[in-house]
GROMACS .gro file of C-alpha atoms in nm:
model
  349
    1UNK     CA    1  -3.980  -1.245   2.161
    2UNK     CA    2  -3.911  -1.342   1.813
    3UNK     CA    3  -3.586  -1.213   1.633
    4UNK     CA    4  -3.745  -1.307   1.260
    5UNK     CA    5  -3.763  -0.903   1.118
    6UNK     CA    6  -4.091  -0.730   1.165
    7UNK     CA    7  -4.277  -0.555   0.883
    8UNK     CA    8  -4.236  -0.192   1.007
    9UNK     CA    9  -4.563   0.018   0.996
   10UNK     CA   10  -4.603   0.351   1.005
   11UNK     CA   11  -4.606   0.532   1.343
   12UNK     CA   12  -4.931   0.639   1.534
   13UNK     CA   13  -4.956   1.054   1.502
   14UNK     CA   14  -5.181   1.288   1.701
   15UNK     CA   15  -5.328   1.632   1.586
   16UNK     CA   16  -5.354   1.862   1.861
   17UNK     CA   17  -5.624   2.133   1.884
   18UNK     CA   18  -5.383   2.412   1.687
   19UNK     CA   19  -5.375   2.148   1.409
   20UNK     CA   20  -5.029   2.048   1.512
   21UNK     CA   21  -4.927   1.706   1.411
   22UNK     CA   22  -4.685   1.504   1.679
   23UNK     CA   23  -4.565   1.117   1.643
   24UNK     CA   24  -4.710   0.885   1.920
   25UNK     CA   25  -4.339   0.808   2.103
   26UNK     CA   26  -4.281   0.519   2.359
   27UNK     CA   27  -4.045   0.550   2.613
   28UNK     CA   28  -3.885   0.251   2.868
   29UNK     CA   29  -3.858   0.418   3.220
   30UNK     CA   30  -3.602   0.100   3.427
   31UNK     CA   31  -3.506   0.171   3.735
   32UNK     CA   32  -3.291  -0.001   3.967
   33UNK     CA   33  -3.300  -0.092   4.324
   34UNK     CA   34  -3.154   0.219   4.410
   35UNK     CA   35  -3.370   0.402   4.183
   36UNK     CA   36  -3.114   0.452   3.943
   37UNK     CA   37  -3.270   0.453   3.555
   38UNK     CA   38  -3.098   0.257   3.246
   39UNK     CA   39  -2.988   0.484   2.952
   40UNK     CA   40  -2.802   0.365   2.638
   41UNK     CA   41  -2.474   0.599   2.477
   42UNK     CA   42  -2.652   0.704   2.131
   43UNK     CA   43  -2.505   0.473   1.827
   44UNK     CA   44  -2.250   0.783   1.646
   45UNK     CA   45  -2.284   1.022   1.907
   46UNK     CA   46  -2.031   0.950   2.225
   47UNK     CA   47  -2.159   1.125   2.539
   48UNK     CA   48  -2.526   1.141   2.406
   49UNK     CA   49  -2.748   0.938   2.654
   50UNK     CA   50  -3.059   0.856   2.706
   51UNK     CA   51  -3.355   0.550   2.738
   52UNK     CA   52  -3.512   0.303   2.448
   53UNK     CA   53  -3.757   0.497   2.317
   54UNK     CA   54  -3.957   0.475   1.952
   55UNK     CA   55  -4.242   0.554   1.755
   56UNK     CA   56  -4.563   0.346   1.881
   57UNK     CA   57  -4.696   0.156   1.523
   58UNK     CA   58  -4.985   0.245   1.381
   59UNK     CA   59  -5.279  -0.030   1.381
   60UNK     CA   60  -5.397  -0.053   1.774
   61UNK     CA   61  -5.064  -0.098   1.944
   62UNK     CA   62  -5.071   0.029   2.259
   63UNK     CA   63  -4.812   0.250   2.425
   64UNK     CA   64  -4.698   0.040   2.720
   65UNK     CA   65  -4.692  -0.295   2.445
   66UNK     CA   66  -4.477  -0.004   2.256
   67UNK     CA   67  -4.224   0.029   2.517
   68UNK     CA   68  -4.222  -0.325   2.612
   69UNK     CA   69  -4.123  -0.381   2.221
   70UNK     CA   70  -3.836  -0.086   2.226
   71UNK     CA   71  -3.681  -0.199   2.508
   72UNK     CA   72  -3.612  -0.588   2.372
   73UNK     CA   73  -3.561  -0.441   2.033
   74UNK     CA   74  -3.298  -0.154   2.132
   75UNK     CA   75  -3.163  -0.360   2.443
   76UNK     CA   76  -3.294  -0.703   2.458
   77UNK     CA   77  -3.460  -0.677   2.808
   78UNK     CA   78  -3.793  -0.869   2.814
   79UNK     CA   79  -4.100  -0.798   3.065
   80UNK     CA   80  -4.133  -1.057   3.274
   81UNK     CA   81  -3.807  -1.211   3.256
   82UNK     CA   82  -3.546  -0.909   3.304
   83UNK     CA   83  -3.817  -0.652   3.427
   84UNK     CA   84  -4.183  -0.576   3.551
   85UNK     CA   85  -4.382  -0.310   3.501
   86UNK     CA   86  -4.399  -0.078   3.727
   87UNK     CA   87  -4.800   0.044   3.852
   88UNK     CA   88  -4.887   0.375   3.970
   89UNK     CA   89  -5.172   0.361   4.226
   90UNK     CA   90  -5.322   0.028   4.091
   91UNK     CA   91  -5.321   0.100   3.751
   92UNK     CA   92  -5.012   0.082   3.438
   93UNK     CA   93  -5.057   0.462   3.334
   94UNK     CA   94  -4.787   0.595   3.113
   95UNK     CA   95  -4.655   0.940   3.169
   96UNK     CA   96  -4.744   1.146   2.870
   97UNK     CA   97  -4.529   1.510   2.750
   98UNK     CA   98  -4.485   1.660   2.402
   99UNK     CA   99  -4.170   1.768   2.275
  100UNK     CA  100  -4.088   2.015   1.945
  101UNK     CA  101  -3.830   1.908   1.753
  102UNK     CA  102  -3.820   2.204   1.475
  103UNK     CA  103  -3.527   2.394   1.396
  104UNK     CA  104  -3.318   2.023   1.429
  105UNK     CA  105  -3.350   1.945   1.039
  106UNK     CA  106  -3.441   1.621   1.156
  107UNK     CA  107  -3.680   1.365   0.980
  108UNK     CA  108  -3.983   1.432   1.185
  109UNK     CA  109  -3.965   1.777   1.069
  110UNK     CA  110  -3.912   1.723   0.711
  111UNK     CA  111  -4.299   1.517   0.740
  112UNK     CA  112  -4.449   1.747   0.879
  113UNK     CA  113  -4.426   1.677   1.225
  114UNK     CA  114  -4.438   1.960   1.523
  115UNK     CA  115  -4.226   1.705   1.755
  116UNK     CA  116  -4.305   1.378   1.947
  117UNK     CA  117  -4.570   1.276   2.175
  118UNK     CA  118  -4.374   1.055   2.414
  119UNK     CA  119  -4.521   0.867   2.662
  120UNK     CA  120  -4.345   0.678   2.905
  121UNK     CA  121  -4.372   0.314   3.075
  122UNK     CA  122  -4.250   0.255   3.409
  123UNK     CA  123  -4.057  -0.112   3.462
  124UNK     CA  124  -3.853  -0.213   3.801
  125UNK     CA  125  -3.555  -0.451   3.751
  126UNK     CA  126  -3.623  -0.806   3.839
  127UNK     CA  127  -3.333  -0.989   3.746
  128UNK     CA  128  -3.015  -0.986   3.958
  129UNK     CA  129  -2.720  -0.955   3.691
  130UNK     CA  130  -2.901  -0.673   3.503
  131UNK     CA  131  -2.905  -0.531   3.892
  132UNK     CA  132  -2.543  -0.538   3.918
  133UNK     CA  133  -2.458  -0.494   3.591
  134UNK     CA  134  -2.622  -0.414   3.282
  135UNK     CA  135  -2.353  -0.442   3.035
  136UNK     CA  136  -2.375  -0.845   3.082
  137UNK     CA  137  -2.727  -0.901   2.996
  138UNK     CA  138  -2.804  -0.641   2.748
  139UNK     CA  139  -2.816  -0.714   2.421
  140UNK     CA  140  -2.730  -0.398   2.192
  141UNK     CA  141  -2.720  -0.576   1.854
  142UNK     CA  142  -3.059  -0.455   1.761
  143UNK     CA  143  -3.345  -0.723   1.755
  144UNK     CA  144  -3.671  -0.756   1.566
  145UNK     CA  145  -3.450  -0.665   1.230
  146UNK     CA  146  -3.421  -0.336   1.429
  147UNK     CA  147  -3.030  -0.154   1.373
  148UNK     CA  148  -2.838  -0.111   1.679
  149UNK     CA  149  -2.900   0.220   1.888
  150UNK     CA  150  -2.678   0.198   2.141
  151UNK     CA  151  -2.345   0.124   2.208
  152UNK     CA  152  -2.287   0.107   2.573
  153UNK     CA  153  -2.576   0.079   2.886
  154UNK     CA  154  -2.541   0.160   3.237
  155UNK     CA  155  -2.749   0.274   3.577
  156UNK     CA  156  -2.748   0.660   3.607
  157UNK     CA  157  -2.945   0.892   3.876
  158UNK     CA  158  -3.232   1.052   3.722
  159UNK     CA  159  -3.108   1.391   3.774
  160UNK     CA  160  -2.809   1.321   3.585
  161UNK     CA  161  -2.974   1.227   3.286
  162UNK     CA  162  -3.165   1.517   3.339
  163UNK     CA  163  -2.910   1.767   3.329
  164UNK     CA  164  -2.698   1.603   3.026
  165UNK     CA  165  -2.950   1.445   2.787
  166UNK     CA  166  -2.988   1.656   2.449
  167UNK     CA  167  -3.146   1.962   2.487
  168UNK     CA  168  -3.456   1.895   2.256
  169UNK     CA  169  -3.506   1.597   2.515
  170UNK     CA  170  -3.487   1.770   2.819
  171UNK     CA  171  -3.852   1.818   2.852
  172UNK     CA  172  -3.966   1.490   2.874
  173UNK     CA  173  -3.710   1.360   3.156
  174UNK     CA  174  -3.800   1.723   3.380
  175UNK     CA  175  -4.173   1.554   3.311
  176UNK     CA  176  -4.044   1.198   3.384
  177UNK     CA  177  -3.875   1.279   3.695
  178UNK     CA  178  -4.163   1.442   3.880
  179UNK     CA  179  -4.374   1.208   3.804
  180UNK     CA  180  -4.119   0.911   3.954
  181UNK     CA  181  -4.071   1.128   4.334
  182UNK     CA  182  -4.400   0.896   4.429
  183UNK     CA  183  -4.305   0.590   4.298
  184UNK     CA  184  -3.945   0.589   4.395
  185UNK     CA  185  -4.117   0.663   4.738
  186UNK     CA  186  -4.324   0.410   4.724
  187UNK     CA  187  -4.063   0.173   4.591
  188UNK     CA  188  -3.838   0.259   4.868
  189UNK     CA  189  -4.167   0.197   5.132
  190UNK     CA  190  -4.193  -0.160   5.013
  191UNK     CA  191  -3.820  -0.263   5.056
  192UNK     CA  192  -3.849  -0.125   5.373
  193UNK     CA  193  -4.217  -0.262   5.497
  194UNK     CA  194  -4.116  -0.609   5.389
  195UNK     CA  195  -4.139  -0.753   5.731
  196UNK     CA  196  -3.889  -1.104   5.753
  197UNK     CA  197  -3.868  -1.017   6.106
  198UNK     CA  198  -3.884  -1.312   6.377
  199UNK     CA  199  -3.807  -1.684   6.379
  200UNK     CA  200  -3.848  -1.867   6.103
  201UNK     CA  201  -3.859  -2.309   6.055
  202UNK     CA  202  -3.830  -2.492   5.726
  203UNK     CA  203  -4.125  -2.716   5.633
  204UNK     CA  204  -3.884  -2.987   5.488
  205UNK     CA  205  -4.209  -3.137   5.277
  206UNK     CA  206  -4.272  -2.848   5.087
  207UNK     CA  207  -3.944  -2.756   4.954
  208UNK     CA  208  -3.847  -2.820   4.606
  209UNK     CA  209  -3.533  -2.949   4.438
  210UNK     CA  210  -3.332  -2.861   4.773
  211UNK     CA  211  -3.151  -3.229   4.766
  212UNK     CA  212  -3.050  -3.180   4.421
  213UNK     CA  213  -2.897  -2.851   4.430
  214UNK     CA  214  -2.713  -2.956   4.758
  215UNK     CA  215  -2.554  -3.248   4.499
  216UNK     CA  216  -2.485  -2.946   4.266
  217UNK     CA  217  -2.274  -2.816   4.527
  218UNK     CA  218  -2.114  -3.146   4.576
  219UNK     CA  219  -2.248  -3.320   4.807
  220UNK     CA  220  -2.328  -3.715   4.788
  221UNK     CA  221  -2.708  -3.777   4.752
  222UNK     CA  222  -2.735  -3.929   5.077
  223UNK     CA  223  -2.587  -3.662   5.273
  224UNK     CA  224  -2.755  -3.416   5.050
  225UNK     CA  225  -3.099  -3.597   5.115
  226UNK     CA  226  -3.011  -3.572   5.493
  227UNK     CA  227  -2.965  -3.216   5.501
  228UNK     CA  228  -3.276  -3.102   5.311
  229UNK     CA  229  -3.487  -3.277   5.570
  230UNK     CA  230  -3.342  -3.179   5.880
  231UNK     CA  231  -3.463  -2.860   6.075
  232UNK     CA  232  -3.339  -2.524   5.981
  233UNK     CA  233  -3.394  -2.260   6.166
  234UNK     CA  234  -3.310  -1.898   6.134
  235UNK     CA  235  -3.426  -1.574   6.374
  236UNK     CA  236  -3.453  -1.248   6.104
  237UNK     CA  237  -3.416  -0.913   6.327
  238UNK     CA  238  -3.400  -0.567   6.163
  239UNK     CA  239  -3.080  -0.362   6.165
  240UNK     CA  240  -3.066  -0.031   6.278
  241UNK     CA  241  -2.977   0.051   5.915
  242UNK     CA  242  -3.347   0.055   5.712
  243UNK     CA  243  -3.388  -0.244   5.470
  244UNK     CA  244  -3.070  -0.447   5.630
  245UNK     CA  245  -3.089  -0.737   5.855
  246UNK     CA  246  -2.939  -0.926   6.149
  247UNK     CA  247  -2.961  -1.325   6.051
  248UNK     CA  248  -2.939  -1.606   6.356
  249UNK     CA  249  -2.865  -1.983   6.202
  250UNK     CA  250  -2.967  -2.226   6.443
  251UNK     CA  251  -2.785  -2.603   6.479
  252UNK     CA  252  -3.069  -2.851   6.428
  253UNK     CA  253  -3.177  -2.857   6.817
  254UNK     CA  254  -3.320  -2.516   6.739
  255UNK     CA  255  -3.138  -2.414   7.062
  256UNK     CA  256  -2.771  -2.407   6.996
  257UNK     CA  257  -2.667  -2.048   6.760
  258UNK     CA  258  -2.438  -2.191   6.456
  259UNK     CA  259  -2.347  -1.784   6.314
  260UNK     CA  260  -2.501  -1.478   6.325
  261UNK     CA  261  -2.447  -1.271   6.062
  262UNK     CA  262  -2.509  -0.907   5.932
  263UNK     CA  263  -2.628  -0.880   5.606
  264UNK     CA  264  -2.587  -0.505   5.477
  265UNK     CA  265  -2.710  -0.320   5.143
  266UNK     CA  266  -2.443  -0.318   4.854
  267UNK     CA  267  -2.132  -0.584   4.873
  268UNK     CA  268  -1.951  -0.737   5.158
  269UNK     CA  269  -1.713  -0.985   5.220
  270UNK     CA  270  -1.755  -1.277   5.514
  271UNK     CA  271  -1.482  -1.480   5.660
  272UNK     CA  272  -1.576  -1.825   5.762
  273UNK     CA  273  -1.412  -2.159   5.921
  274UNK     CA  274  -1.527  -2.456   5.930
  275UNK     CA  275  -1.727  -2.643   5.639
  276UNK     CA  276  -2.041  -2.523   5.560
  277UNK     CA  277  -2.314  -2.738   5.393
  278UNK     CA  278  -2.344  -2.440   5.123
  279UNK     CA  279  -2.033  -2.320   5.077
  280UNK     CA  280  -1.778  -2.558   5.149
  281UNK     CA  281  -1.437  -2.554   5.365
  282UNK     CA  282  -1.385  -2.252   5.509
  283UNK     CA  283  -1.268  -1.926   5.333
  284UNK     CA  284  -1.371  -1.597   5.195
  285UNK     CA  285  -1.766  -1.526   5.058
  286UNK     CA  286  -1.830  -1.202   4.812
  287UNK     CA  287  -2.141  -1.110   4.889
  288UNK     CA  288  -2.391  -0.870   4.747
  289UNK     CA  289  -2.765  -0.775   4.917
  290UNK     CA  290  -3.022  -0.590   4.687
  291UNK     CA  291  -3.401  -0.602   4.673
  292UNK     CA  292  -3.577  -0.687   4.388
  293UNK     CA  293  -3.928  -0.648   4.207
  294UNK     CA  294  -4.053  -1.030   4.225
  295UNK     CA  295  -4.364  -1.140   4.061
  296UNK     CA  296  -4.462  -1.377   4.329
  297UNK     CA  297  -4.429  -1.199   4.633
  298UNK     CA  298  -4.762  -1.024   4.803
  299UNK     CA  299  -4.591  -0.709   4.803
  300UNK     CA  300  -4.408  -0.779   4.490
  301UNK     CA  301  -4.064  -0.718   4.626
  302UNK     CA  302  -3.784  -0.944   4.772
  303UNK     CA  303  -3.475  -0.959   4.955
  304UNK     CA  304  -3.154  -1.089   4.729
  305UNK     CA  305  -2.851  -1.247   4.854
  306UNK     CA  306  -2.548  -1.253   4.571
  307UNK     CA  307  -2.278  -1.536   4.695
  308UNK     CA  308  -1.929  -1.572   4.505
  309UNK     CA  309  -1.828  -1.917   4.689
  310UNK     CA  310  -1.579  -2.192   4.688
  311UNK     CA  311  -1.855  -2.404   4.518
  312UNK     CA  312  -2.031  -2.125   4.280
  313UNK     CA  313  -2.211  -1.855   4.251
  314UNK     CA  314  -2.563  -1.861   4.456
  315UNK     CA  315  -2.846  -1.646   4.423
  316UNK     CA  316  -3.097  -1.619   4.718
  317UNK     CA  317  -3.418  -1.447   4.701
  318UNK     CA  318  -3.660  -1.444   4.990
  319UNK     CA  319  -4.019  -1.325   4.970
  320UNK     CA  320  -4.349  -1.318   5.144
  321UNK     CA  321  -4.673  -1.532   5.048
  322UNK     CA  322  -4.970  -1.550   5.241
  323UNK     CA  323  -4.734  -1.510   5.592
  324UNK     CA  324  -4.527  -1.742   5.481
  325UNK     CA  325  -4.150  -1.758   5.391
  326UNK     CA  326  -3.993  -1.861   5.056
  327UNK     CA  327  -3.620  -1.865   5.006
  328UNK     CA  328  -3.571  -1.953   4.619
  329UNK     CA  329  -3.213  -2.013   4.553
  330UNK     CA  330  -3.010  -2.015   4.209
  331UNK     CA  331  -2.698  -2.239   4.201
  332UNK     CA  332  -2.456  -2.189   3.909
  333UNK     CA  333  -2.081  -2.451   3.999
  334UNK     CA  334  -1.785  -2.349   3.815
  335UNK     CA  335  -1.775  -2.455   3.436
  336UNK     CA  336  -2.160  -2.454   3.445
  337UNK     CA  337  -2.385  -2.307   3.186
  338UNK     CA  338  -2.729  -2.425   3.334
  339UNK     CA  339  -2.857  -2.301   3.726
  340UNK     CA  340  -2.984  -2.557   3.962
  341UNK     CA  341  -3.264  -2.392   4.121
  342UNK     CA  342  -3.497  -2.474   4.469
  343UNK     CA  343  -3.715  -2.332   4.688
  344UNK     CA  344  -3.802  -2.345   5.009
  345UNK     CA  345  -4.119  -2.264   5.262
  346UNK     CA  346  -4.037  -2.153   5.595
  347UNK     CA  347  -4.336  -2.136   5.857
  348UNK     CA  348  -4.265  -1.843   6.145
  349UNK     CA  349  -4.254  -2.027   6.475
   0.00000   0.00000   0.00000
């Protein structure tokens, strides 16, 4: 995205059959791993919330291309880095509902216009901080020469916004909503169908930058070498909680158990002694487990481990490809302002 000012043109209008004339309106639909949708606070009005939204230009620009331009010029979120769009049955199909906006004395009204014609785009959140906490990756400045619109950005149950957005609004989000019931469904199927069940080895040969980010932990490069060769083993069992997981670590015989650990939705906290090749001397771990849209997963969805650590903060993400395992991990030390990132391929066995 560039953030050199845009020529603005006019907005895309549609005349319905009573002669009524309504501006083409995108909106940006992002929900959350818990199916929770984004809204801004309104620039000037405290307590007025809702999602990026704007008129779609004139000229051949599409409606979804409309919303994926609102929501980095209103918020700074791109598609494809921060989110990914979200399909419905197959297909990218945005969710179409006219609203009248006369009697407001607003803008639209003074040209002529009966209301807006908003349709909206559905994204899923694919990056982990926006995840946890939107306020640290948004950008509310106002991009693409674009003034601000917001002034604060948080996760919010659809319902909510529902009941509390502007009256004049209302419409579209009652519209919004029922459309969403199958896709949060769906949403909610994949987290739970993705299947990391059974016993799983590391295919040392395949795996990619795993020595380096062990130095980035602080480890010497011999011992770091050492450890991204050797066998690592882990049994995945489901918990009797949907979508959480019972993890078995293996010593390097494949025999001996090092730790089994429970790995819940939303944060936790594990106690550990010992060193650990990851984390260091033993001590305290904040951890946070989320799934995640991920663009290069079969079922597009993975399973995210947040780690606060002794030696930094580590992001794991593990996904399924053609039966196989990868476990992509995200290594930021203290001081840092660039991630050391690897990946790995487990086989099941």
């Amino acid at each position: 995205m560039s953030d050199v000012p845009r020529q603005h043109p006019p907005s895309r209008s549609v005349i319905d059959d009573e002669g009524l004339k309504w501006r083409s309106c995108a909106g940006a639909a992002v929900f959350n791993s818990k199916n929770e949708i984004l809204i801004g606070e309104r620039m000037g009005k405290p307590g007025s919330w809702q999602t990026p939204q704007g008129g779609v230009d004139d000229g051949g620009e599409t409606t979804t291309e409309a919303a994926i331009r609102e929501l980095y010029e209103e918020v700074g979120l791109e598609d494809g880095k921060h989110v990914r769009l979200e399909k419905m049955d197959g297909e990218i199909s945005p969710i179409t509902c006219q609203y009248k906006t006369e009697g407001t004395g607003s803008w639209l009204e003074k040209e002529g216009f009966a209301g807006q014609e908003l349709s909206w785009t559905i994204f899923r959140c694919s990056d982990s901080n926006l995840e946890r906490d939107p306020s640290l990756v948004c950008n509310l400045s106002g991009l693409n020469g674009e003034k601000p619109e917001f002034t604060a950005v948080k996760w919010e149950k659809l319902d909510w916004v529902v009941d509390n957005v502007w009256e004049k609004k209302a419409r579209p989000y009652q519209v919004l909503r029922e459309a969403c019931v199958p896709i949060m469904k769906r949403w909610e199927e994949r987290c739970a169908d993705l299947d990391l069940s059974g016993r799983w080895s590391r295919d040392s040969d395949r795996g990619v930058g795993v020595a380096e980010g062990l130095v980035a932990r602080g480890l010497t490069k011999d011992t770091a070498l050492a450890k991204a060769t050797e066998p690592y083993i882990q049994h995945w069992k489901r918990h009797v909680t949907e979508c959480e997981w019972v993890v078995t670590t293996y010593d390097a015989d494949g025999i001996k158990p090092r730790r089994e650990l429970h790995y819940p939705i939303g944060d936790f906290v594990e106690t550990y002694e010992g060193t650990a090749t990851l984390f260091g001397d033993g001590g305290v771990i904040h951890r946070s487990c989320f799934y995640l849209a991920e663009k290069d997963a079969d079922d597009e969805v993975s399973h995210v481990t947040i780690s606060e650590t002794p030696r930094g903060r580590e992001e794991s993400s593990r996904y399924l490809k053609n039966g196989e395992l990868f476990l992509r991990r995200s290594f930021l030390g203290p001081g840092k302002t660039d991630q050391v990132v690897s990946t790995e391929v487990f086989i099941r066995s």
